[in-house]
XYZ file of C-alpha atoms in Angstrom:
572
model
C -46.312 -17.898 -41.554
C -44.509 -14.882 -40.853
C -44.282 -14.981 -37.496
C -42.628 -18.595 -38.077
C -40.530 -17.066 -40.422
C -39.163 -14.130 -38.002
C -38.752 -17.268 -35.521
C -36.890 -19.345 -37.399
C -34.410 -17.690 -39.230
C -34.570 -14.134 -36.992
C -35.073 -12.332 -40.283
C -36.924 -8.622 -39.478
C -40.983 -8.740 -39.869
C -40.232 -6.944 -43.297
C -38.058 -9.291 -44.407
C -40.509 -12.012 -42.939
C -42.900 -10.458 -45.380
C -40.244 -10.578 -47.749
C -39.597 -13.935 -47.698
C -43.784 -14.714 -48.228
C -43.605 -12.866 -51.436
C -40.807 -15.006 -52.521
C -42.690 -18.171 -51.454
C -45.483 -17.570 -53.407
C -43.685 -16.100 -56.527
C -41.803 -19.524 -56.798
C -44.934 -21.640 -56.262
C -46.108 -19.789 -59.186
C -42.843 -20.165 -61.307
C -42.549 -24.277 -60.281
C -46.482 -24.236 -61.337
C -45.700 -22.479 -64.745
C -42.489 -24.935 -65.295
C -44.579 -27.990 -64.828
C -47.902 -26.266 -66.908
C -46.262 -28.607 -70.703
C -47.172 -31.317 -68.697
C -50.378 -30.095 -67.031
C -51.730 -29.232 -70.199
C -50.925 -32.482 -71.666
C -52.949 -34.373 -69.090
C -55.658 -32.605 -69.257
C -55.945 -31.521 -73.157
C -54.735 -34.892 -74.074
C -57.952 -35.928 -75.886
C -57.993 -33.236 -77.768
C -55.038 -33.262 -78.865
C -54.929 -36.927 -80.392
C -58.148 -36.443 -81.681
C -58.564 -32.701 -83.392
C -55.353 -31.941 -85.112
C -56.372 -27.887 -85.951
C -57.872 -27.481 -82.751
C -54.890 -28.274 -81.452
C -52.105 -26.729 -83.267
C -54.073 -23.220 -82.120
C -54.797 -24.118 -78.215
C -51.081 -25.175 -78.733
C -50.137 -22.059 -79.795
C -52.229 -19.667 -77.802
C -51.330 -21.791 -74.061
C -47.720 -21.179 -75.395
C -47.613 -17.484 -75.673
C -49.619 -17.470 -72.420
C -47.029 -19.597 -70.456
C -44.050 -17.466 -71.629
C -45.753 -13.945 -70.484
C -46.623 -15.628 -67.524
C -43.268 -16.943 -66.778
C -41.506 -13.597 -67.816
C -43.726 -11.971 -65.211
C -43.025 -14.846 -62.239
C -39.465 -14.500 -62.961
C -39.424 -10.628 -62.574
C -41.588 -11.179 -59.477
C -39.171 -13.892 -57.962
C -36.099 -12.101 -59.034
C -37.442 -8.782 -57.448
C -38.454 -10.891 -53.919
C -35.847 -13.258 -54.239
C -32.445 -10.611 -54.497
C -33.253 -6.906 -54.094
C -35.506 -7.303 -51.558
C -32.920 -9.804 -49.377
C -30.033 -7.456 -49.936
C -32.107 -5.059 -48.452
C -32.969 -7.338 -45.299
C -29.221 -7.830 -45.164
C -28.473 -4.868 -44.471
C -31.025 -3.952 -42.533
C -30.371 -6.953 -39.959
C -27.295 -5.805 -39.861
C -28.182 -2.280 -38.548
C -30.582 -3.776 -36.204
C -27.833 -6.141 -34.913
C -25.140 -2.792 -34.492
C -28.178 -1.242 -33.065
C -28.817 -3.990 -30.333
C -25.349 -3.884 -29.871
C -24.993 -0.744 -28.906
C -27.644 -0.841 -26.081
C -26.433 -3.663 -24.263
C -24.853 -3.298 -21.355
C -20.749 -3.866 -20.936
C -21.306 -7.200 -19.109
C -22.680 -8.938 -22.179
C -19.179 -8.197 -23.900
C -17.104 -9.667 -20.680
C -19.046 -12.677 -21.955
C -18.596 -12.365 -25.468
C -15.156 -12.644 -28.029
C -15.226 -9.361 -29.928
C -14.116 -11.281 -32.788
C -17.121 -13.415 -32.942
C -19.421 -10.503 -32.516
C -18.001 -8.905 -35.713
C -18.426 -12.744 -37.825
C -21.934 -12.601 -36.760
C -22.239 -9.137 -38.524
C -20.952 -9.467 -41.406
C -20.156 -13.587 -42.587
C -23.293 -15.313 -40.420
C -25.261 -12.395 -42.366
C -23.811 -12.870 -45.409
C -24.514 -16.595 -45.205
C -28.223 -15.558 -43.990
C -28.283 -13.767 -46.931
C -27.298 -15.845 -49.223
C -29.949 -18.683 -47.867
C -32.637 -15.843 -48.301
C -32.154 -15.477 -52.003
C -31.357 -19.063 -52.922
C -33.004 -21.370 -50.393
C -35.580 -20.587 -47.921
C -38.156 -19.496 -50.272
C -37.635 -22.202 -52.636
C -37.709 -24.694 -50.509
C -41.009 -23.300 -48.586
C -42.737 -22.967 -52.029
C -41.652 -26.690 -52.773
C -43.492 -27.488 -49.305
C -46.674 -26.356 -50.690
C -46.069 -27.212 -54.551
C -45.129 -31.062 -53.945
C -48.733 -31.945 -52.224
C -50.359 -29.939 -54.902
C -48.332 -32.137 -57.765
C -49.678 -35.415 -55.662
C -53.577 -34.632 -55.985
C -53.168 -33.493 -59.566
C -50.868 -37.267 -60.154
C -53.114 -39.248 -58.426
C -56.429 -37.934 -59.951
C -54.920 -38.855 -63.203
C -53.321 -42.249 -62.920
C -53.065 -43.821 -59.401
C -50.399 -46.117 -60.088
C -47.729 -43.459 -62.247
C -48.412 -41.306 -59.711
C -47.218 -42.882 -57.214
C -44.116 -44.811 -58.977
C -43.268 -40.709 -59.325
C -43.890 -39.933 -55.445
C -42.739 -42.623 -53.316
C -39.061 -42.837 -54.419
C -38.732 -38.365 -54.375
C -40.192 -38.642 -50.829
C -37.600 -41.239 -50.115
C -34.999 -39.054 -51.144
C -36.414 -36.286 -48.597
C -36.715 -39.270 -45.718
C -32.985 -39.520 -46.233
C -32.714 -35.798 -45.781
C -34.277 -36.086 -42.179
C -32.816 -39.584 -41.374
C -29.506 -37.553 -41.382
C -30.490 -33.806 -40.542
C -28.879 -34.434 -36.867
C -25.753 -35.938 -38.277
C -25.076 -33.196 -40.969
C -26.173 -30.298 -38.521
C -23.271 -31.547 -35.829
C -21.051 -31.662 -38.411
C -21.706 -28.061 -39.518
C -21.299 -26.730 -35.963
C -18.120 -28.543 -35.230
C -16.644 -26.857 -38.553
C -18.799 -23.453 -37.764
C -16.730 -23.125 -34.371
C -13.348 -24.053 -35.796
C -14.141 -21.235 -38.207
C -14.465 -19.376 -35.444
C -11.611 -20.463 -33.461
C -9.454 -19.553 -36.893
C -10.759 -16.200 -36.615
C -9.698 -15.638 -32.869
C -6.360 -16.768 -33.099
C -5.499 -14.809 -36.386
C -7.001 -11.869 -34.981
C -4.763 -12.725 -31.349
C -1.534 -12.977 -33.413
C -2.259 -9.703 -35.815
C -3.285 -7.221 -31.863
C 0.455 -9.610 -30.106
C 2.745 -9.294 -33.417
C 4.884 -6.944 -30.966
C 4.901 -9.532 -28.306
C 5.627 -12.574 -30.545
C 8.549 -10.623 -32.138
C 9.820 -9.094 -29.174
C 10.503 -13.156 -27.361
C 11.277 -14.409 -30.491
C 8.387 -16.746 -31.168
C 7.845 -16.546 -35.073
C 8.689 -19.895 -35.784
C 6.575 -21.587 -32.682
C 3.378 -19.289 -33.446
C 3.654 -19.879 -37.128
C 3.965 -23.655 -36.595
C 1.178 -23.299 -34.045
C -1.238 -21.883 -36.492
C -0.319 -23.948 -38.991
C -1.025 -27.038 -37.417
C -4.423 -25.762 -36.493
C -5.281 -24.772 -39.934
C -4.525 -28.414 -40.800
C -6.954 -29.402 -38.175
C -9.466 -27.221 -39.431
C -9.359 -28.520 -43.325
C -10.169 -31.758 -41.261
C -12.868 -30.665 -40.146
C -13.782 -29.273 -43.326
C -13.283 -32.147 -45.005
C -15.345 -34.261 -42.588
C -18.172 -32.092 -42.643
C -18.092 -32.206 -46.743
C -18.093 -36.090 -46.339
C -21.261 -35.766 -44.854
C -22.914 -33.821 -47.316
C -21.315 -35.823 -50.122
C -22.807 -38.949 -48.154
C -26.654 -37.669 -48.106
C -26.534 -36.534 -51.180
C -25.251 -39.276 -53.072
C -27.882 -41.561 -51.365
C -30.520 -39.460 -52.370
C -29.597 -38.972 -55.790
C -29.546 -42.524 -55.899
C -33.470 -42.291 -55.404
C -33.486 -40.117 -58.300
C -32.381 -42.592 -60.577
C -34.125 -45.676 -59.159
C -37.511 -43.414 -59.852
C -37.288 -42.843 -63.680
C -36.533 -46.391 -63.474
C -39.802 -47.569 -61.931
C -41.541 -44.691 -63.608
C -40.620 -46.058 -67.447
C -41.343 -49.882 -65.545
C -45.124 -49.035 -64.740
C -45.356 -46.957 -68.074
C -44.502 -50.211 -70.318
C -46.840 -51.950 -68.423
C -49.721 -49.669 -68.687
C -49.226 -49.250 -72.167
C -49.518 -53.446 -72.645
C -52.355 -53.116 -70.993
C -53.970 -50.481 -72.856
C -55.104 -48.320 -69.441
C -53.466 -45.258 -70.595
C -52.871 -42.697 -73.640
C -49.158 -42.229 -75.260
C -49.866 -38.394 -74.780
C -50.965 -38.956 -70.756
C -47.865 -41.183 -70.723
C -45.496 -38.639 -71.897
C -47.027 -36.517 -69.371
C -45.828 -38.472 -66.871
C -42.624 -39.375 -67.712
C -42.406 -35.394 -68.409
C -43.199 -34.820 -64.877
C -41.143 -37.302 -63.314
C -38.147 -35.752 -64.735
C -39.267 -32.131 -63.806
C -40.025 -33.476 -60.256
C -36.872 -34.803 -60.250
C -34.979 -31.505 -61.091
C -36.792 -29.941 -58.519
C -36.097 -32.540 -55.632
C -32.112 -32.174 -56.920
C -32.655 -28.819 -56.197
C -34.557 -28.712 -53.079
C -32.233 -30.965 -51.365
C -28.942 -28.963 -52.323
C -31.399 -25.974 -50.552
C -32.281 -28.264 -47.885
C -28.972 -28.998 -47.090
C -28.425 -25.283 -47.554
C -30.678 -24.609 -44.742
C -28.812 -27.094 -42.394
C -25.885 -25.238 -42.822
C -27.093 -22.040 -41.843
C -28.453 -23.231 -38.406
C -25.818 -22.466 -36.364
C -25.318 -18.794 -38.131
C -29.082 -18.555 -37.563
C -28.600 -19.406 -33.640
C -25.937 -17.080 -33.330
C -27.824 -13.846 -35.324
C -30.933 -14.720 -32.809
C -29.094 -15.346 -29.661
C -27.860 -11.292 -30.152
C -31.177 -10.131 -31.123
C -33.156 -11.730 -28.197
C -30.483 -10.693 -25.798
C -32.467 -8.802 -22.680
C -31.824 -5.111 -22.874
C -31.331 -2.884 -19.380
C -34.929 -1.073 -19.118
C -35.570 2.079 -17.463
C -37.842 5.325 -17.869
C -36.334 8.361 -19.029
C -36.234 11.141 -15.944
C -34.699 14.533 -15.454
C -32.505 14.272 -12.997
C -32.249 17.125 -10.737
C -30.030 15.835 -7.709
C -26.824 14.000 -8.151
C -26.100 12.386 -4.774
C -25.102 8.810 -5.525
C -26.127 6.337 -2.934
C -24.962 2.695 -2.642
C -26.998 0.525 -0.180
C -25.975 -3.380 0.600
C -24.782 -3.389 -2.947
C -23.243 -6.713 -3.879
C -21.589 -8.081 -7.275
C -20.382 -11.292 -8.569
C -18.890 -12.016 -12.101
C -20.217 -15.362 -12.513
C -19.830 -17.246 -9.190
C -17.140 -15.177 -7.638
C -17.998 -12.486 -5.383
C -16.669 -9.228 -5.889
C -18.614 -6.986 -3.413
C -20.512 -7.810 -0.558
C -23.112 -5.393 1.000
C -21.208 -1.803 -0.020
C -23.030 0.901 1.201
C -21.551 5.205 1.101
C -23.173 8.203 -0.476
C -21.409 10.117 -3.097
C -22.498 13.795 -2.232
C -22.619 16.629 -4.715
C -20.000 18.808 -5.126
C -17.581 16.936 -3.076
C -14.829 14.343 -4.376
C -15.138 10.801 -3.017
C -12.259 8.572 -3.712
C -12.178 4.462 -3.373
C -9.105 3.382 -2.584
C -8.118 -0.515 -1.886
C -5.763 -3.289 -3.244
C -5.677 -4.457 -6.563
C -8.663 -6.470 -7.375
C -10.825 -5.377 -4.298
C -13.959 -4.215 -6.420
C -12.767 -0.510 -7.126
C -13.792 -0.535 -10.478
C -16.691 -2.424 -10.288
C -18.260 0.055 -8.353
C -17.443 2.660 -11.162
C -19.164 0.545 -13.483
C -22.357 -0.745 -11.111
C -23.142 3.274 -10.789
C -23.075 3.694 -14.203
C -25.116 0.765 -14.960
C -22.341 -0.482 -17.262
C -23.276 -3.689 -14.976
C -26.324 -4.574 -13.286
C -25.869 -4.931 -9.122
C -26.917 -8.547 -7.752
C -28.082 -7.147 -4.510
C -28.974 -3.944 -2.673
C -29.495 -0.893 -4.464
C -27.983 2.578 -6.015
C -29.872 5.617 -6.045
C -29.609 8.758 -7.965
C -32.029 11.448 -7.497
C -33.373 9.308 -4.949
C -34.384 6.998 -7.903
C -33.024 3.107 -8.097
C -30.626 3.456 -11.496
C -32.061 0.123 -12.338
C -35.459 2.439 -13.247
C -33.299 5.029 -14.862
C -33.215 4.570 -18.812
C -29.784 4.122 -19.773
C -30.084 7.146 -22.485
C -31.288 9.818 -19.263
C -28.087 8.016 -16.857
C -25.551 8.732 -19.739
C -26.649 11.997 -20.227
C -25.377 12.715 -16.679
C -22.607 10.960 -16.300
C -19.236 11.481 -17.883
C -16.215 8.129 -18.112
C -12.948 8.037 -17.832
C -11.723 5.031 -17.443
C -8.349 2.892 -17.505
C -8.865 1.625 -20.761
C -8.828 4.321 -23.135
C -10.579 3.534 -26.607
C -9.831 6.297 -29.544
C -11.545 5.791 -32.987
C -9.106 6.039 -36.039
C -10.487 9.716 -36.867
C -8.560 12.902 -36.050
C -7.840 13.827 -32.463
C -10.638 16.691 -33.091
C -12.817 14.219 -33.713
C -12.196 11.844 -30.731
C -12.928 14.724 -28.833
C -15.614 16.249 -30.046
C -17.055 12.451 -28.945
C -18.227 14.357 -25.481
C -20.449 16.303 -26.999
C -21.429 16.296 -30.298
C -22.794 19.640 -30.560
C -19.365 21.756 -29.328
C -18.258 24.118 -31.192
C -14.257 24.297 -32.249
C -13.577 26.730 -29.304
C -15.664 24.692 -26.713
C -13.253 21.264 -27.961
C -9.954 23.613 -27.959
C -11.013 24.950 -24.418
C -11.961 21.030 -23.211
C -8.233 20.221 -24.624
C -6.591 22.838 -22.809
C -8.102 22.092 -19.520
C -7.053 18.275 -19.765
C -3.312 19.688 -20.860
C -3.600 18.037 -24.727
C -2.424 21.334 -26.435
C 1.270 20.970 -25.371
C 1.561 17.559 -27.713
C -1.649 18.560 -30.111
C -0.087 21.724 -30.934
C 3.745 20.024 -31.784
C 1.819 17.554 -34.245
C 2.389 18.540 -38.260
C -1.864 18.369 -38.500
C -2.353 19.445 -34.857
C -6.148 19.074 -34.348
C -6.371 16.979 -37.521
C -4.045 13.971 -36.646
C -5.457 10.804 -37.376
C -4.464 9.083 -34.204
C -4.624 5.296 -35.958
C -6.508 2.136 -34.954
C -7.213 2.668 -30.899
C -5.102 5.607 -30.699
C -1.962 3.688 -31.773
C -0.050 6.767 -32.719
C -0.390 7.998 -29.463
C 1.483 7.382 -26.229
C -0.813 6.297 -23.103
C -0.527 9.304 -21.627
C -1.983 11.146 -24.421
C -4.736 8.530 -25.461
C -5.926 8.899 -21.723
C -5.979 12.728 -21.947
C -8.025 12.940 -24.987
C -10.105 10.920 -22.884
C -9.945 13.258 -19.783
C -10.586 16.228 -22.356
C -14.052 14.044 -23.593
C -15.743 14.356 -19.982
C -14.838 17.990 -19.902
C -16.638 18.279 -22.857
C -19.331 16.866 -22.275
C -19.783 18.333 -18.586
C -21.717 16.327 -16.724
C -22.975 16.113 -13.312
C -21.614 13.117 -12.642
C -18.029 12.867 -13.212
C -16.307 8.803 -12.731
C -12.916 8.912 -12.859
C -10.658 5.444 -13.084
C -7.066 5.609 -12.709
C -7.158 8.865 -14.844
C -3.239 9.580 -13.510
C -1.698 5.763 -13.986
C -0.222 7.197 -17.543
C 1.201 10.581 -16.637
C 3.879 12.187 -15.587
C 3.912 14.009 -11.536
C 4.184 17.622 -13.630
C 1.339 16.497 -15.873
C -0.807 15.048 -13.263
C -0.425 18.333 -11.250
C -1.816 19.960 -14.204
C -4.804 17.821 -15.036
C -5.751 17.881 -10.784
C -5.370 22.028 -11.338
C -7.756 21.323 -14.320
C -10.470 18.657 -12.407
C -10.609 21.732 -9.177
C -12.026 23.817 -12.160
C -14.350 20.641 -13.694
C -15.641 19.485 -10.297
C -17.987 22.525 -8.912
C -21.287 21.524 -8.255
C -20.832 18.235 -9.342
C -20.313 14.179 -8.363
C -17.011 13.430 -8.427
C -15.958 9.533 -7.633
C -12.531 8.931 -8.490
C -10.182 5.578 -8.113
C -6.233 6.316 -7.883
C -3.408 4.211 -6.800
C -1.894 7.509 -6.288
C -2.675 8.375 -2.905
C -0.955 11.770 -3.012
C -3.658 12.647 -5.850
C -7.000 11.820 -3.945
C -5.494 12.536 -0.014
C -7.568 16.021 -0.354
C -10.454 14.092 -1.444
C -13.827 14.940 0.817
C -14.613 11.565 1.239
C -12.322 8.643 0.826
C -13.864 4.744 0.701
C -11.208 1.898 1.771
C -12.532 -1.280 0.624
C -10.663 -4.844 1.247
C -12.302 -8.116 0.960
C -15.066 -7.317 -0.813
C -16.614 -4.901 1.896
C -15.586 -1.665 3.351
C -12.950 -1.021 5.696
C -13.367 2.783 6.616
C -14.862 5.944 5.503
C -13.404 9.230 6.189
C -10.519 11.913 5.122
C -7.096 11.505 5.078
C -6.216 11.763 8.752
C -9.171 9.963 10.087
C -8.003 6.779 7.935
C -4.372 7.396 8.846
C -5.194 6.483 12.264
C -8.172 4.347 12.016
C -7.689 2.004 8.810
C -4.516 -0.700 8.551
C -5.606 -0.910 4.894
C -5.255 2.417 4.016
C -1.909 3.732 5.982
C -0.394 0.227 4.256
C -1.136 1.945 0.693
C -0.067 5.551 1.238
C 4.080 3.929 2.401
C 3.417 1.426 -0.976
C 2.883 5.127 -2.788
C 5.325 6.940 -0.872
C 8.011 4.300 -1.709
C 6.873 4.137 -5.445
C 7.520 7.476 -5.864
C 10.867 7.661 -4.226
C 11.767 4.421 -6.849
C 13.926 5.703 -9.318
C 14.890 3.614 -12.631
């Protein structure tokens, strides 16, 4: 049971336990609700026929039944809402958890915006199913055959003018389950879409103001929200459609049962007080069954929030055994890369020696920075291999690889905490002068120190108070921080100045001793005193060597230093 549980609704193994304890304390409160009518079938006799036993066994069962059912309802309340507001927040830690230790290619896959809707509403929704529907409708599972043996011992033919129309009101539950769940998907991913585009016009505001486009974005998103109550409306017509036909069941069944009742009755094959038993328990049967199908139902909803909370916590993780890594050389054999089915790098093979600088240099689009994220196993390589330590990185834990290696990519993401803060991100064990020192040597002081809080400035949502050029050296100032042997370096100058980027390449001489350094520049001038420089074009490599050697030996390379050298002579 609780591995079925954890299966089907990806709840954790304590919430699957969770959800058993709220099974069974609703079986016991749907046993205690229908006890009147137990107790009148089987103490009927005595209750026609001895008038003071009676009024005491009357009394006595009655006190009995309302401990017992203040008990159950403490029980179910306690399994039923603590204990799944618990599991909701522990799913979604495990979720953020999971998250966090996949690698980067699983979000080139994935909207960001539906990542965070799985967090928080498919949880909620998750939630909310835990505490009103699953367990019910489990414990009705059991408790229904249990209410047919008991019927049927008593009176064959009330029994089952009770049964057959309630499980024809379930039959029309599954005659339609495939209907109703495609309808909850198609409205569950224009929920979705909603989200992106809101989210898309919120992050382009600057954009859609800046070309004028109010009026044709608003009318845009307008028109889809129309679409979408559509949907919603469609998908409501479906529920409104099973339901009423089942309800309709309902009805016909108190019919039939009062039908067969008058009939026994003629005929003298049953007692009034066994009669009102029955007609007692067709109505509570029916409550329940109105119930269980709203929960039902309830459940069908939730499938495609269920699919999308499981699909993230069965996603594979990147394995590895934690090592101490004592040599730093990073060597690239036949490696090859696709994103999906286009090729990015075929068979790239160069070593990446310690304590020298080794630069990759090509067009746009030629793989640079896929290598920069193969060797830190941000992606996993198709073919070939990368070494470290001699080691494939594939057997490397991630934890022991990021421990040695230190980012600084293009795309620079700042948290909205203070600029101390972002900092401190490369190491969270610095002390004030260690960050201060990092921040000098990746030239942040001369803007930190002309801010009002200095240090303290909150730098806003992704660094938005910031210009590039200082959002990438807070980045620059994290890997000195964190000084590690490895040092990646992406486009680190594309947002500076020529005096600024003169300071930070005074800095890296400082940063780089003993260690890996791969860099990628479009700045020739910044990498031509680079040990080792990589030219790749076409998804393979050109030429390896210094600056003069691929002067005179690589087309692809003297064709980027004149695009540099006339850059830089552009003036504005």
């Amino acid at each position: 049971m609780k591995n079925h549980l954890i299966k089907k609704f990806g709840v954790s193994e304590k919430g699957a336990k969770n959800l058993i304890k709220g099974i069974k304390s609703s079986f016991l409160l749907y046993f205690i609700n229908m006890s009147p009518v137990i107790l009148i079938m089987l103490l009927s006799e005595k209750l026609l026929y001895n008038k003071n036993y009676s009024k005491a066994l009357i009394i006595t069962l009655s006190i009995i039944s309302l401990a017992l059912l203040f008990i159950i309802l403490m029980m179910e309340y306690e399994s039923l809402y603590n204990t799944t507001y618990k599991e909701s927040a522990n799913l979604r830690v495990e979720i953020a958890n999971k998250l966090k230790n996949l690698p980067l290619f699983y979000f080139t896959k994935k909207d960001l915006t539906d990542l965070s809707q799985t967090i928080m509403s498919d949880v909620e929704s998750l939630e909310h199913a835990m505490s009103h529907a699953i367990s019910k409708v489990y414990a009705m599972y059991f408790f229904l055959p249990f209410m047919l043996i008991f019927l049927l011992l008593g009176n064959v033919k009330m029994a089952l003018a009770i049964i057959i129309p309630n499980a024809c009101r379930f039959l029309v539950l599954l005659i339609f389950k495939n209907n109703n769940l495609k309808a909850n998907k198609k409205y569950y991913d224009i929920k979705r879409e909603n989200s992106k585009k809101l989210q898309e016009i919120i992050e382009l505001h600057k954009e859609i103001n800046g070309f004028n486009m109010n009026e044709k974005t608003k009318k845009s998103m307008y028109d889809f929200l129309d679409y979408s109550e559509k949907i919603h409306f469609d998908s409501e017509k479906s529920v409104v459609g099973i339901v009423s036909l089942s309800k309709l069941f309902s009805f016909v069944s108190l019919g039939i049962v009062l039908f067969v009742a008058s009939d026994l009755i003629i005929k003298n094959e049953i007692n009034l007080l066994y009669l009102l038993g029955y007609i007692l328990a067709s109505f509570k049967i029916k409550d329940l069954s109105d119930v269980s199908n709203q929960e039902i139902l309830e459940l069908f909803y939730i499938d495609e929030y269920v699919k999308k909370i499981k699909e993230i916590k069965n996603e594979a993780l990147q394995e590895g055994i934690d090592y101490e890594l004592k040599n730093f050389d990073v060597e690239l054999e036949n490696v090859s890369f696709s994103y999906g089915d286009k090729k990015v790098l075929d068979k790239i093979s160069f070593i990446a020696k310690q304590n020298e600088i080794t630069a990759l240099v090509g067009p746009s689009g030629c793989g640079k920075s896929t290598i920069l994220k193969l060797v830190s196993r941000l992606y996993d390589y198709d073919g070939g291999i990368i070494k470290i330590d001699s080691k494939d990185i594939k057997n490397i834990s991630t934890r022991s690889l990021f421990d040695n290696i230190s980012i600084v990519f293009q795309d620079v993401i700042l948290f909205n905490q203070s600029i101390y803060e972002n900092i401190r991100i490369g190491n969270l064990n610095a002390n004030k002068d260690q960050i201060i020192k990092a921040a000098k040597d990746a030239n942040c002081l001369e803007f930190i120190e002309k801010l009002p809080d200095g240090f303290n400035t909150i730098v806003g949502e992704n660094g938005a108070k910031l210009s590039g050029g200082q959002r990438q050296r807070i980045s620059i100032a994290r890997a000195f921080l964190k000084n590690a042997p490895i040092l990646i370096l992406d486009e680190i100058s594309s947002n500076l100045d020529i005096e600024n980027e003169t300071k930070i390449q005074q800095s890296l001489n400082k940063l780089i001793e003993n260690k890996t350094v791969i860099v990628i520049s479009h700045r020739i001038k910044s990498i031509e005193k680079a040990d080792k420089i990589v030219v790749i074009n076409d998804k393979k490599i050109e030429a390896i060597g210094d600056n003069n050697y691929l002067l005179n030996n690589s087309k692809t390379y003297k064709k980027l230093v004149d695009q540099s050298k006339l850059a830089e002579n552009f003036k504005y």
